[in-house]
Short mmCIF file of C-alpha atoms in Angstrom, two decimals:
data_model
loop_
_atom_site.label_atom_id
_atom_site.label_comp_id
_atom_site.label_asym_id
_atom_site.label_seq_id
_atom_site.Cartn_x
_atom_site.Cartn_y
_atom_site.Cartn_z
CA MET Y 1 -0.45 -0.22 -0.45
CA ILE Y 2 1.56 3.61 -1.07
CA ASN Y 3 1.27 6.86 1.85
CA PRO Y 4 -1.89 8.83 0.46
CA LEU Y 5 -0.82 11.70 -2.01
CA SER Y 6 -0.68 14.54 -1.21
CA GLU Y 7 -4.30 17.51 -2.99
CA PRO Y 8 -1.48 19.09 -5.41
CA THR Y 9 0.02 15.77 -6.30
CA TYR Y 10 -3.11 13.61 -6.78
CA LEU Y 11 -4.07 16.59 -8.83
CA ILE Y 12 -1.12 16.64 -10.72
CA MET Y 13 -0.87 13.64 -11.70
CA LEU Y 14 -4.58 13.28 -12.75
CA ALA Y 15 -4.08 16.52 -14.96
CA LEU Y 16 -1.44 14.63 -15.99
CA TYR Y 17 -4.30 11.14 -16.63
CA GLN Y 18 -5.44 11.88 -19.94
CA GLY Y 19 -2.12 12.55 -21.83
CA PRO Y 20 1.48 15.02 -21.40
CA LEU Y 21 1.53 18.36 -20.59
CA HIS Y 22 3.54 21.37 -19.83
CA GLY Y 23 3.81 22.92 -16.67
CA TYR Y 24 1.80 25.19 -17.59
CA GLY Y 25 -1.08 23.00 -19.41
CA ILE Y 26 -0.86 20.77 -16.26
CA ILE Y 27 -1.98 24.26 -13.99
CA LYS Y 28 -4.42 25.17 -16.22
CA ALA Y 29 -5.82 21.33 -15.83
CA ILE Y 30 -5.99 22.15 -12.75
CA GLU Y 31 -8.06 25.32 -12.99
CA ASN Y 32 -10.56 23.90 -15.67
CA VAL Y 33 -11.65 20.64 -13.95
CA SER Y 34 -12.32 22.30 -11.39
CA ARG Y 35 -13.59 25.40 -12.30
CA GLY Y 36 -10.52 27.40 -10.37
CA ILE Y 37 -11.28 25.98 -6.94
CA TYR Y 38 -8.53 24.66 -7.16
CA VAL Y 39 -4.95 26.69 -8.73
CA ILE Y 40 -1.60 25.26 -7.69
CA ALA Y 41 1.14 27.96 -8.72
CA PRO Y 42 3.85 27.40 -9.66
CA GLY Y 43 6.46 26.61 -6.88
CA THR Y 44 4.37 23.90 -5.61
CA LEU Y 45 3.98 22.56 -9.46
CA TYR Y 46 7.64 21.87 -9.75
CA GLY Y 47 8.52 20.74 -6.17
CA VAL Y 48 5.23 18.37 -6.68
CA ILE Y 49 6.79 16.99 -9.90
CA LYS Y 50 10.29 16.78 -8.99
CA ASN Y 51 9.57 14.38 -5.72
CA ILE Y 52 6.97 12.45 -8.23
CA GLN Y 53 9.86 12.22 -10.96
CA LYS Y 54 11.84 11.05 -8.17
CA LYS Y 55 9.21 7.56 -7.26
CA GLY Y 56 8.70 6.65 -11.16
CA TRP Y 57 5.47 8.43 -11.69
CA ILE Y 58 5.49 11.35 -14.15
CA GLN Y 59 8.70 11.79 -16.95
CA THR Y 60 9.78 13.81 -18.72
CA ILE Y 61 8.82 13.33 -22.37
CA GLU Y 62 10.48 16.93 -23.58
CA ILE Y 63 12.29 19.55 -23.32
CA GLU Y 64 11.91 23.02 -25.42
CA SER Y 65 14.20 24.86 -25.55
CA GLY Y 66 14.09 29.13 -26.34
CA SER Y 67 12.84 32.55 -24.38
CA ARG Y 68 10.82 30.44 -22.27
CA ARG Y 69 11.79 26.45 -21.92
CA ARG Y 70 9.11 24.54 -21.84
CA ILE Y 71 8.98 21.02 -20.26
CA THR Y 72 6.48 18.21 -20.67
CA TYR Y 73 5.70 16.18 -18.88
CA ARG Y 74 2.98 12.35 -18.71
CA ILE Y 75 1.98 10.23 -16.37
CA THR Y 76 3.82 6.31 -16.15
CA ASP Y 77 2.05 3.08 -15.61
CA ASP Y 78 3.92 3.02 -11.62
CA GLY Y 79 1.81 6.53 -12.21
CA LYS Y 80 -1.31 5.42 -13.06
CA GLU Y 81 -1.05 2.72 -10.57
CA ALA Y 82 -1.00 5.32 -7.82
CA LEU Y 83 -3.73 7.88 -8.58
CA LEU Y 84 -5.98 4.64 -9.37
CA ALA Y 85 -5.05 3.58 -6.14
CA GLU Y 86 -5.27 5.81 -4.52
CA TYR Y 87 -9.06 7.44 -6.83
CA ASN Y 88 -10.50 3.87 -5.12
CA LYS Y 89 -9.19 4.81 -1.46
CA TYR Y 90 -11.35 8.09 -2.08
CA ILE Y 91 -14.62 6.13 -3.27
CA ASN Y 92 -15.13 4.31 -0.48
CA LEU Y 93 -14.28 7.05 1.61
CA ILE Y 94 -17.10 9.18 -0.31
CA HIS Y 95 -19.50 5.54 -0.02
CA MET Y 96 -18.27 4.51 4.16
CA SER Y 97 -19.74 8.39 4.50
CA LYS Y 98 -22.83 8.72 2.73
CA ILE Y 99 -23.94 5.35 5.08
CA ILE Y 100 -22.80 6.30 8.36
CA LEU Y 101 -24.81 10.32 7.19
CA HIS Y 102 -27.47 9.54 6.01
CA GLU Y 103 -27.47 6.52 9.62
CA SER Y 104 -27.59 9.49 11.91
CA GLU Y 105 -30.12 11.19 9.85
CA GLU Y 106 -32.38 8.70 10.40
#
């Protein structure tokens, strides 16, 4: 069993689940899907990316040089496995919460 993923880690890996993105693309994907509720600052983003690259959950697939260096990342199979394990944990927690909350209403 893996340790729980932090919220930024989960969101970054979730953003990469559908395909490769560069840093700004990850930030915008998270903002868009959450309707602006979750905003990840660049400093947080790149710190988390560094950590999850060390775990082998994402990898760099392209580095564009120029005035603004853009690095594109993709989630690995191990990363997908970690993300889905965390997702299933959340689903189970929600299910248990519904049972308990509905029981307390009766």
